CSV table of C-alpha atoms in Angstrom, one decimal:
chain,number,residue,atom,x,y,z
A,27,MET,CA,-54.3,11.4,-105.0
A,28,LYS,CA,-57.0,10.0,-102.8
A,29,GLU,CA,-56.8,13.9,-101.4
A,30,VAL,CA,-57.7,15.5,-104.8
A,31,PHE,CA,-61.0,12.6,-104.8
A,32,LYS,CA,-61.7,13.7,-101.5
A,33,MET,CA,-61.7,17.5,-102.0
A,34,ALA,CA,-64.3,16.5,-104.7
A,35,GLY,CA,-66.4,14.7,-102.5
A,36,ILE,CA,-65.6,11.2,-104.2
A,37,ASP,CA,-64.9,8.3,-101.9
A,38,PHE,CA,-61.6,6.7,-104.4
A,39,ASP,CA,-62.1,3.2,-102.5
A,40,LYS,CA,-65.5,3.1,-103.2
A,41,LEU,CA,-65.1,4.3,-106.5
A,42,LYS,CA,-62.6,1.8,-107.3
A,43,ASN,CA,-64.5,-1.4,-106.0
A,44,ILE,CA,-68.0,-0.1,-107.8
A,45,VAL,CA,-68.0,-2.8,-110.1
A,46,ASP,CA,-66.8,-5.7,-108.3
A,47,ASP,CA,-69.1,-4.9,-105.4
A,48,LYS,CA,-72.1,-5.8,-107.1
A,49,PHE,CA,-70.7,-8.4,-109.8
A,50,GLU,CA,-72.0,-11.6,-110.3
A,51,THR,CA,-70.9,-14.2,-112.8
A,52,VAL,CA,-74.0,-15.8,-114.5
A,53,ARG,CA,-74.5,-19.5,-114.1
A,54,VAL,CA,-77.2,-21.9,-114.6
A,55,LEU,CA,-75.6,-25.3,-114.2
A,56,ASP,CA,-72.9,-26.5,-111.7
A,57,ASN,CA,-69.7,-28.6,-112.2
A,58,ASP,CA,-71.5,-31.5,-111.2
A,59,GLY,CA,-74.4,-30.9,-114.1
A,60,ASN,CA,-77.1,-29.6,-111.1
A,61,VAL,CA,-79.5,-26.5,-111.7
A,62,VAL,CA,-78.6,-23.5,-109.6
A,63,ASN,CA,-80.3,-20.9,-110.8
A,64,LYS,CA,-84.0,-22.1,-111.9
A,65,ASP,CA,-85.1,-18.6,-113.0
A,66,LEU,CA,-82.2,-18.5,-115.6
A,67,PHE,CA,-82.9,-22.0,-116.9
A,68,PRO,CA,-83.8,-21.2,-121.0
A,69,ASP,CA,-86.9,-21.9,-122.6
A,70,LEU,CA,-85.8,-25.0,-124.4
A,71,SER,CA,-87.0,-28.3,-124.7
A,72,ASP,CA,-85.9,-31.4,-124.0
A,73,GLU,CA,-84.8,-32.3,-127.3
A,74,GLN,CA,-83.7,-28.8,-128.1
A,75,ILE,CA,-81.0,-29.6,-125.0
A,76,VAL,CA,-80.1,-32.1,-126.6
A,77,GLU,CA,-79.3,-30.5,-130.1
A,78,LEU,CA,-77.4,-27.7,-128.2
A,79,PHE,CA,-75.4,-30.5,-126.6
A,80,LYS,CA,-74.8,-32.9,-130.0
A,81,LYS,CA,-73.3,-29.6,-131.7
A,82,MET,CA,-70.8,-29.4,-128.8
A,83,VAL,CA,-70.3,-33.0,-129.3
A,84,TRP,CA,-69.6,-32.3,-133.4
A,85,SER,CA,-67.1,-29.2,-132.2
A,86,ARG,CA,-64.9,-31.5,-129.6
A,87,VAL,CA,-64.9,-34.0,-132.4
A,88,LEU,CA,-64.1,-30.9,-135.0
A,89,ASN,CA,-61.2,-29.9,-133.0
A,90,GLU,CA,-59.4,-33.6,-132.3
A,91,ARG,CA,-59.8,-34.5,-135.9
A,92,SER,CA,-58.5,-31.0,-137.2
A,93,THR,CA,-55.5,-31.3,-135.0
A,94,LYS,CA,-54.8,-35.0,-136.1
A,95,LEU,CA,-55.8,-33.4,-139.9
A,96,ASN,CA,-53.3,-30.7,-139.4
A,97,ARG,CA,-50.3,-33.1,-137.9
A,98,GLN,CA,-50.6,-35.4,-141.2
A,99,GLY,CA,-50.2,-32.1,-143.3
A,100,ARG,CA,-53.4,-31.9,-144.6
A,101,LEU,CA,-54.5,-28.9,-143.2
A,102,GLY,CA,-52.7,-25.4,-142.2
A,103,PHE,CA,-53.5,-22.9,-139.8
A,104,PHE,CA,-55.7,-24.2,-136.5
A,105,ALA,CA,-56.6,-23.0,-133.2
A,106,PRO,CA,-57.7,-25.3,-130.9
A,107,THR,CA,-61.6,-25.1,-129.3
A,108,ALA,CA,-61.5,-27.4,-127.2
A,109,GLY,CA,-62.9,-26.6,-123.9
A,110,GLU,CA,-65.1,-23.2,-125.2
A,111,GLU,CA,-67.7,-25.3,-126.5
A,112,ALA,CA,-70.5,-24.1,-124.1
A,113,SER,CA,-68.9,-20.7,-124.7
A,114,GLN,CA,-69.1,-21.3,-128.8
A,115,ILE,CA,-72.0,-23.0,-129.2
A,116,GLY,CA,-74.3,-21.9,-126.1
A,117,SER,CA,-74.0,-18.5,-127.8
A,118,GLU,CA,-74.3,-19.4,-131.5
A,119,PHE,CA,-77.3,-22.0,-130.9
A,120,ALA,CA,-79.5,-18.4,-129.8
A,121,MET,CA,-79.1,-17.0,-133.1
A,122,GLU,CA,-80.5,-16.7,-136.1
A,123,LYS,CA,-79.5,-17.5,-139.4
A,124,GLU,CA,-80.0,-13.9,-140.6
A,125,ASP,CA,-77.6,-12.6,-137.8
A,126,TYR,CA,-74.2,-11.3,-139.3
A,127,ILE,CA,-71.4,-13.4,-137.6
A,128,LEU,CA,-67.6,-11.9,-137.3
A,129,PRO,CA,-65.5,-14.7,-136.0
A,130,ALA,CA,-62.4,-14.6,-135.1
A,131,TYR,CA,-59.7,-17.1,-135.8
A,132,ARG,CA,-60.5,-19.3,-133.2
A,133,ASP,CA,-64.5,-19.1,-134.0
A,134,VAL,CA,-64.6,-21.4,-137.0
A,135,PRO,CA,-67.6,-24.2,-135.3
A,136,GLN,CA,-69.8,-21.1,-134.8
A,137,LEU,CA,-69.1,-20.2,-138.4
A,138,VAL,CA,-70.0,-23.6,-140.0
A,139,LEU,CA,-73.1,-24.1,-137.5
A,140,HIS,CA,-74.1,-20.7,-139.2
A,141,GLY,CA,-73.9,-21.6,-142.2
A,142,LEU,CA,-70.6,-22.4,-144.0
A,143,PRO,CA,-69.8,-25.4,-145.6
A,144,LEU,CA,-67.5,-27.6,-143.5
A,145,TYR,CA,-65.0,-28.0,-146.8
A,146,LYS,CA,-65.0,-24.3,-147.0
A,147,ALA,CA,-63.7,-23.7,-143.0
A,148,PHE,CA,-61.6,-26.4,-144.0
A,149,LEU,CA,-59.9,-24.7,-147.2
A,150,TRP,CA,-59.9,-21.7,-145.4
A,151,SER,CA,-57.6,-23.3,-142.6
A,152,ARG,CA,-55.1,-24.2,-146.1
A,153,GLY,CA,-55.2,-20.8,-147.3
A,154,HIS,CA,-57.0,-21.7,-150.3
A,155,VAL,CA,-58.8,-18.5,-151.9
A,156,ASP,CA,-61.9,-20.6,-152.3
A,157,GLY,CA,-62.3,-20.9,-148.7
A,158,ASN,CA,-63.1,-17.1,-148.4
A,159,LYS,CA,-65.7,-17.2,-151.2
A,160,TYR,CA,-69.3,-16.8,-149.8
A,161,PRO,CA,-72.3,-17.2,-150.9
A,162,GLU,CA,-74.5,-13.6,-150.9
A,163,ASN,CA,-77.4,-14.4,-148.6
A,164,PHE,CA,-74.5,-16.1,-146.0
A,165,ASN,CA,-74.5,-13.3,-143.5
A,166,ALA,CA,-71.0,-13.7,-142.1
A,167,LEU,CA,-67.0,-12.7,-142.8
A,168,PRO,CA,-64.1,-14.9,-142.8
A,169,PRO,CA,-62.5,-15.5,-139.3
A,170,GLN,CA,-60.4,-12.4,-138.8
A,171,ILE,CA,-56.5,-13.1,-138.4
A,172,ILE,CA,-56.0,-9.4,-136.8
A,173,ILE,CA,-56.7,-9.3,-133.0
A,174,GLY,CA,-59.7,-7.2,-132.1
A,175,ALA,CA,-60.8,-5.9,-135.6
A,176,GLN,CA,-63.4,-7.3,-135.8
A,177,TYR,CA,-65.2,-5.5,-133.3
A,178,VAL,CA,-64.9,-2.4,-135.1
A,179,GLN,CA,-66.1,-4.3,-138.5
A,180,ALA,CA,-69.6,-5.8,-136.0
A,181,ALA,CA,-70.2,-1.9,-135.3
A,182,GLY,CA,-70.4,-0.6,-138.9
A,183,ILE,CA,-72.2,-3.7,-140.2
A,184,ALA,CA,-74.9,-3.3,-136.8
A,185,LEU,CA,-75.1,0.1,-137.9
A,186,GLY,CA,-75.6,-0.9,-141.5
A,187,LEU,CA,-78.2,-3.1,-139.9
A,188,LYS,CA,-80.2,-0.4,-138.2
A,189,LYS,CA,-80.2,1.7,-140.9
A,190,LYS,CA,-81.7,-0.9,-143.2
A,191,GLY,CA,-84.6,-1.2,-140.8
A,192,SER,CA,-83.6,-5.2,-139.7
A,193,LYS,CA,-84.4,-6.3,-136.6
A,194,ASN,CA,-81.3,-8.7,-137.1
A,195,VAL,CA,-77.9,-8.2,-134.6
A,196,ALA,CA,-74.3,-8.4,-135.8
A,197,TYR,CA,-72.4,-10.3,-133.2
A,198,THR,CA,-68.8,-11.1,-133.0
A,199,TYR,CA,-65.7,-12.7,-131.0
A,200,THR,CA,-62.6,-12.1,-129.3
A,201,GLY,CA,-60.4,-13.4,-126.4
A,202,ASP,CA,-59.3,-11.6,-123.6
A,203,GLY,CA,-56.0,-10.9,-125.4
A,204,GLY,CA,-58.2,-8.8,-127.9
A,205,THR,CA,-59.6,-6.4,-125.2
A,206,SER,CA,-56.2,-4.8,-125.0
A,207,GLN,CA,-56.3,-3.6,-128.1
A,208,GLY,CA,-57.8,0.2,-129.6
A,209,ASP,CA,-60.0,-2.3,-132.2
A,210,PHE,CA,-62.1,-3.7,-129.1
A,211,TYR,CA,-62.8,0.2,-127.2
A,212,GLU,CA,-63.4,1.6,-131.0
A,213,GLY,CA,-65.9,-0.8,-131.8
A,214,ILE,CA,-68.0,-0.8,-129.0
A,215,ASN,CA,-68.1,2.7,-128.2
A,216,PHE,CA,-68.8,3.8,-132.1
A,217,ALA,CA,-71.8,0.9,-131.3
A,218,GLY,CA,-73.0,2.8,-128.3
A,219,ALA,CA,-72.9,5.8,-129.3
A,220,PHE,CA,-74.9,5.1,-132.5
A,221,LYS,CA,-77.2,2.3,-130.6
A,222,ALA,CA,-76.0,-0.3,-133.2
A,223,PRO,CA,-77.4,-3.7,-132.8
A,224,ALA,CA,-74.2,-5.7,-131.8
A,225,ILE,CA,-73.4,-8.4,-129.2
A,226,PHE,CA,-69.9,-8.3,-128.9
A,227,VAL,CA,-68.6,-11.3,-126.7
A,228,VAL,CA,-64.8,-11.7,-125.6
A,229,GLN,CA,-64.3,-15.5,-124.1
A,230,ASN,CA,-61.5,-15.1,-121.8
A,231,ASN,CA,-59.7,-18.1,-121.6
A,232,GLY,CA,-56.8,-16.7,-119.3
A,233,TYR,CA,-54.3,-16.1,-121.9
A,234,ALA,CA,-53.4,-13.9,-125.0
A,235,ILE,CA,-51.5,-17.0,-126.5
A,236,SER,CA,-48.6,-17.3,-123.2
A,237,VAL,CA,-49.8,-13.6,-121.2
A,238,PRO,CA,-51.9,-14.2,-118.6
A,239,ARG,CA,-54.9,-12.0,-118.4
A,240,ALA,CA,-53.9,-10.3,-115.1
A,241,LYS,CA,-50.8,-9.0,-117.1
A,242,GLN,CA,-53.6,-7.4,-119.3
A,243,THR,CA,-55.3,-5.0,-117.6
A,244,ALA,CA,-55.7,-4.3,-113.6
A,245,ALA,CA,-59.7,-4.4,-114.9
A,246,LYS,CA,-61.3,-7.1,-112.3
A,247,THR,CA,-63.6,-8.4,-114.9
A,248,LEU,CA,-63.2,-7.9,-118.6
A,249,ALA,CA,-66.9,-7.4,-118.9
A,250,GLN,CA,-66.7,-3.8,-116.5
A,251,LYS,CA,-64.7,-2.5,-119.6
A,252,GLY,CA,-68.5,-2.0,-120.6
A,253,VAL,CA,-69.1,0.8,-118.6
A,254,ALA,CA,-66.7,3.2,-120.0
A,255,ALA,CA,-69.1,2.5,-123.1
A,256,GLY,CA,-72.2,3.3,-121.7
A,257,ILE,CA,-73.1,0.1,-122.8
A,258,PRO,CA,-74.6,-2.7,-120.0
A,259,PHE,CA,-72.1,-5.7,-119.4
A,260,VAL,CA,-72.3,-9.1,-117.9
A,261,GLN,CA,-69.9,-12.4,-117.1
A,262,VAL,CA,-70.9,-15.8,-117.9
A,263,ASP,CA,-70.0,-18.8,-116.4
A,264,GLY,CA,-68.2,-19.6,-120.1
A,265,MET,CA,-68.0,-23.6,-119.1
A,266,ASP,CA,-72.0,-23.5,-118.8
A,267,ALA,CA,-73.8,-23.9,-122.1
A,268,LEU,CA,-77.0,-23.3,-120.7
A,269,ALA,CA,-76.0,-20.1,-118.9
A,270,MET,CA,-74.3,-19.1,-122.2
A,271,TYR,CA,-77.9,-19.6,-124.3
A,272,SER,CA,-79.7,-17.8,-121.6
A,273,VAL,CA,-77.1,-14.7,-121.6
A,274,MET,CA,-77.0,-14.6,-125.4
A,275,LYS,CA,-80.8,-15.0,-125.9
A,276,ALA,CA,-81.6,-12.2,-123.6
A,277,ALA,CA,-78.8,-10.1,-125.0
A,278,ARG,CA,-80.0,-10.6,-128.8
A,279,GLU,CA,-83.9,-9.7,-127.8
A,280,TYR,CA,-82.2,-6.6,-125.8
A,281,ALA,CA,-80.3,-5.4,-129.0
A,282,ALA,CA,-82.9,-5.9,-131.8
A,283,ALA,CA,-85.5,-3.8,-130.3
A,284,GLY,CA,-83.5,-0.9,-130.6
A,285,ASN,CA,-81.8,-0.7,-127.2
A,286,GLY,CA,-78.0,-0.8,-128.6
A,287,PRO,CA,-75.6,-3.2,-128.1
A,288,VAL,CA,-74.1,-5.5,-125.1
A,289,LEU,CA,-70.8,-7.3,-124.0
A,290,ILE,CA,-70.7,-10.3,-122.8
A,291,GLU,CA,-67.7,-12.1,-121.1
A,292,THR,CA,-67.3,-15.8,-120.5
A,293,LEU,CA,-65.2,-17.3,-118.5
A,294,THR,CA,-63.6,-20.1,-120.5
A,295,TYR,CA,-60.8,-22.2,-120.8
A,296,ARG,CA,-58.5,-23.7,-123.9
A,297,PHE,CA,-57.1,-27.1,-123.0
A,298,GLY,CA,-54.8,-27.2,-125.6
A,299,PRO,CA,-52.4,-24.9,-127.3
A,300,HIS,CA,-53.2,-21.3,-128.4
A,301,THR,CA,-52.8,-22.3,-132.2
A,302,LEU,CA,-50.8,-25.4,-133.3
A,303,SER,CA,-48.3,-23.4,-134.8
A,304,GLY,CA,-45.7,-23.9,-132.2
A,305,ASP,CA,-47.3,-22.5,-128.8
A,306,ASP,CA,-46.4,-25.0,-125.9
A,307,PRO,CA,-49.3,-24.0,-122.8
A,308,LYS,CA,-46.6,-26.2,-120.4
A,309,ARG,CA,-44.4,-23.1,-120.6
A,310,TYR,CA,-46.6,-21.0,-119.0
A,311,ARG,CA,-49.4,-22.8,-118.0
A,312,THR,CA,-49.1,-25.4,-114.3
A,313,ALA,CA,-50.6,-28.9,-114.5
A,314,GLU,CA,-52.7,-28.1,-111.5
A,315,GLU,CA,-54.2,-24.8,-113.1
A,316,GLU,CA,-55.0,-27.2,-116.0
A,317,GLN,CA,-56.4,-29.9,-113.9
A,318,GLU,CA,-59.0,-27.6,-112.3
A,319,TRP,CA,-60.3,-26.5,-115.5
A,320,LYS,CA,-60.3,-29.8,-117.1
A,321,GLU,CA,-63.0,-30.9,-113.5
A,322,LYS,CA,-65.0,-27.6,-115.6
A,323,ASP,CA,-65.4,-29.4,-119.1
A,324,PRO,CA,-68.7,-27.9,-120.2
A,325,LEU,CA,-69.4,-31.7,-122.4
A,326,ILE,CA,-69.0,-33.4,-118.7
A,327,ARG,CA,-71.2,-30.8,-117.4
A,328,MET,CA,-74.1,-30.8,-119.9
A,329,ARG,CA,-73.2,-34.7,-120.2
A,330,THR,CA,-74.1,-35.2,-116.4
A,331,TYR,CA,-77.0,-33.0,-116.9
A,332,LEU,CA,-78.9,-35.0,-119.3
A,333,ASP,CA,-78.0,-38.7,-118.3
A,334,LYS,CA,-79.6,-37.3,-114.7
A,335,LYS,CA,-82.7,-36.5,-117.1
A,336,GLY,CA,-82.2,-40.0,-119.0
A,337,LEU,CA,-81.8,-37.8,-122.4
A,338,TRP,CA,-78.7,-39.3,-123.2
A,339,SER,CA,-76.0,-42.5,-123.5
A,340,GLU,CA,-72.4,-43.9,-124.4
A,341,GLU,CA,-74.5,-45.4,-127.1
A,342,LYS,CA,-76.4,-42.3,-128.1
A,343,GLU,CA,-72.7,-40.2,-128.1
A,344,LYS,CA,-70.7,-43.4,-129.7
A,345,ALA,CA,-73.6,-43.2,-132.4
A,346,TRP,CA,-73.2,-39.7,-133.0
A,347,THR,CA,-69.4,-39.5,-132.9
A,348,GLU,CA,-69.3,-41.7,-136.0
A,349,GLU,CA,-71.8,-39.3,-137.8
A,350,VAL,CA,-69.9,-36.8,-137.2
A,351,ASN,CA,-66.4,-38.3,-138.3
A,352,LYS,CA,-67.9,-39.2,-142.0
A,353,GLU,CA,-69.5,-35.9,-142.5
A,354,ILE,CA,-65.2,-34.8,-142.0
A,355,ASP,CA,-64.1,-37.3,-143.6
A,356,GLU,CA,-66.5,-36.3,-146.4
A,357,ALA,CA,-65.5,-32.7,-146.2
A,358,MET,CA,-61.9,-33.3,-146.6
A,359,VAL,CA,-62.6,-35.4,-149.5
A,360,LEU,CA,-64.2,-32.1,-150.8
A,361,THR,CA,-61.3,-30.0,-149.4
A,362,GLU,CA,-58.5,-32.0,-151.2
A,363,LYS,CA,-60.3,-32.2,-154.4
A,364,ALA,CA,-60.3,-28.4,-154.5
A,365,PRO,CA,-58.1,-27.1,-157.9
A,366,LYS,CA,-54.6,-26.3,-156.7
A,367,GLN,CA,-53.7,-22.2,-156.6
A,368,LYS,CA,-51.8,-20.4,-159.0
A,369,VAL,CA,-49.3,-17.3,-158.6
A,370,SER,CA,-51.5,-15.9,-161.5
A,371,GLU,CA,-54.7,-16.3,-159.7
A,372,TYR,CA,-52.4,-14.7,-156.5
A,373,LEU,CA,-51.8,-11.6,-158.8
A,374,LYS,CA,-55.1,-11.3,-160.0
A,375,ASN,CA,-56.8,-10.9,-156.5
A,376,VAL,CA,-54.6,-8.1,-155.3
A,377,PHE,CA,-56.4,-5.4,-156.9
A,378,VAL,CA,-59.7,-4.4,-158.8
A,379,ASP,CA,-57.5,-2.6,-161.1
A,380,THR,CA,-54.8,-4.4,-162.2
A,381,PRO,CA,-51.7,-2.0,-162.7
A,382,ALA,CA,-49.7,-2.4,-165.5
A,383,THR,CA,-46.3,-3.8,-163.8
A,384,ILE,CA,-48.4,-6.3,-162.6
A,385,GLN,CA,-50.3,-7.4,-165.4
A,386,GLU,CA,-46.7,-8.1,-166.9
A,387,GLN,CA,-46.2,-10.5,-164.0
A,388,ILE,CA,-49.6,-12.1,-164.8
A,389,ASP,CA,-49.1,-12.7,-168.4
A,390,LYS,CA,-45.2,-13.9,-167.4
A,391,TYR,CA,-46.8,-17.0,-164.9
A,392,THR,CA,-49.8,-17.4,-166.8
A,393,LYS,CA,-47.4,-18.4,-169.8
A,394,LYS,CA,-45.6,-20.7,-167.5
A,395,GLU,CA,-48.7,-22.1,-165.9
A,396,ALA,CA,-49.4,-23.3,-169.6
A,397,GLU,CA,-46.7,-25.0,-170.2
């Protein structure tokens, strides 16, 4: 095969490594909370950086409480987020409320920070229809369960924003496994072809449930998959919230200016299982690997940075954690007050124009429910 490439005047080995040779992971803070790239340090005040960190703590507490609520049978489906706070919250922090978010099922924290009431997120977890009822002025879709499908939706919404003359963008997330889906390429290719203002984030936490990233693709990075679609791409240290903010902010400005989409790969890690629906990460991850990533904990990194500047303390974190727990308690009260769903309502929600056979069932269950 190399001979064929030679005849065409192509250096096969150089071609194969062209991306790898020039690729660098964007980083602002190292594991010890030291600034290692002053040029990329975000234009944020100390107060804004503290606010960013508080949102990260909020997400970690929400993860811990959601896990407990799931185990108590008070929540349903839950995909743990601990370890991905920098990737998730750092990116969301750079966006505007008028931008359109299309989350995957692990991206509930961004959805709530974008404006969804927390109790609605809890209802979604419980499978309650009211968890999918959003206000008209809330620019978001419910978390997508189908792997990668949100990439196609984001491309379409981004094109719609462009046609309307909007200066806002659509942004979406998937995991490393999502890049193995056809929807991934279809989404980035469509957006690239039409220069639609979309930001595609790949949160590479190393595993598609139990399948290691290395077994999904021969590509050295997932970011370089943007080459095939002809769109800009970048790889970021997904445990570094300041790097995530800087890259997402720049990507947003680029897309909103009419230049088209951007693909961002974040190198991150989920400390817990894929979901709480039976996954056991100990079956496919080593204790050594988990410990290595825990030493990169995004909260520890940011906390260390803030401590060095005298902007944070144990007392502040304890007080904030108590506030967050109170918010979660209040949200659960609203969640558990929601009316129980009825079979007749499930049937009514299936069709816009209800067929006669379904209407018969609706009438049947409506009568039973009234007894």
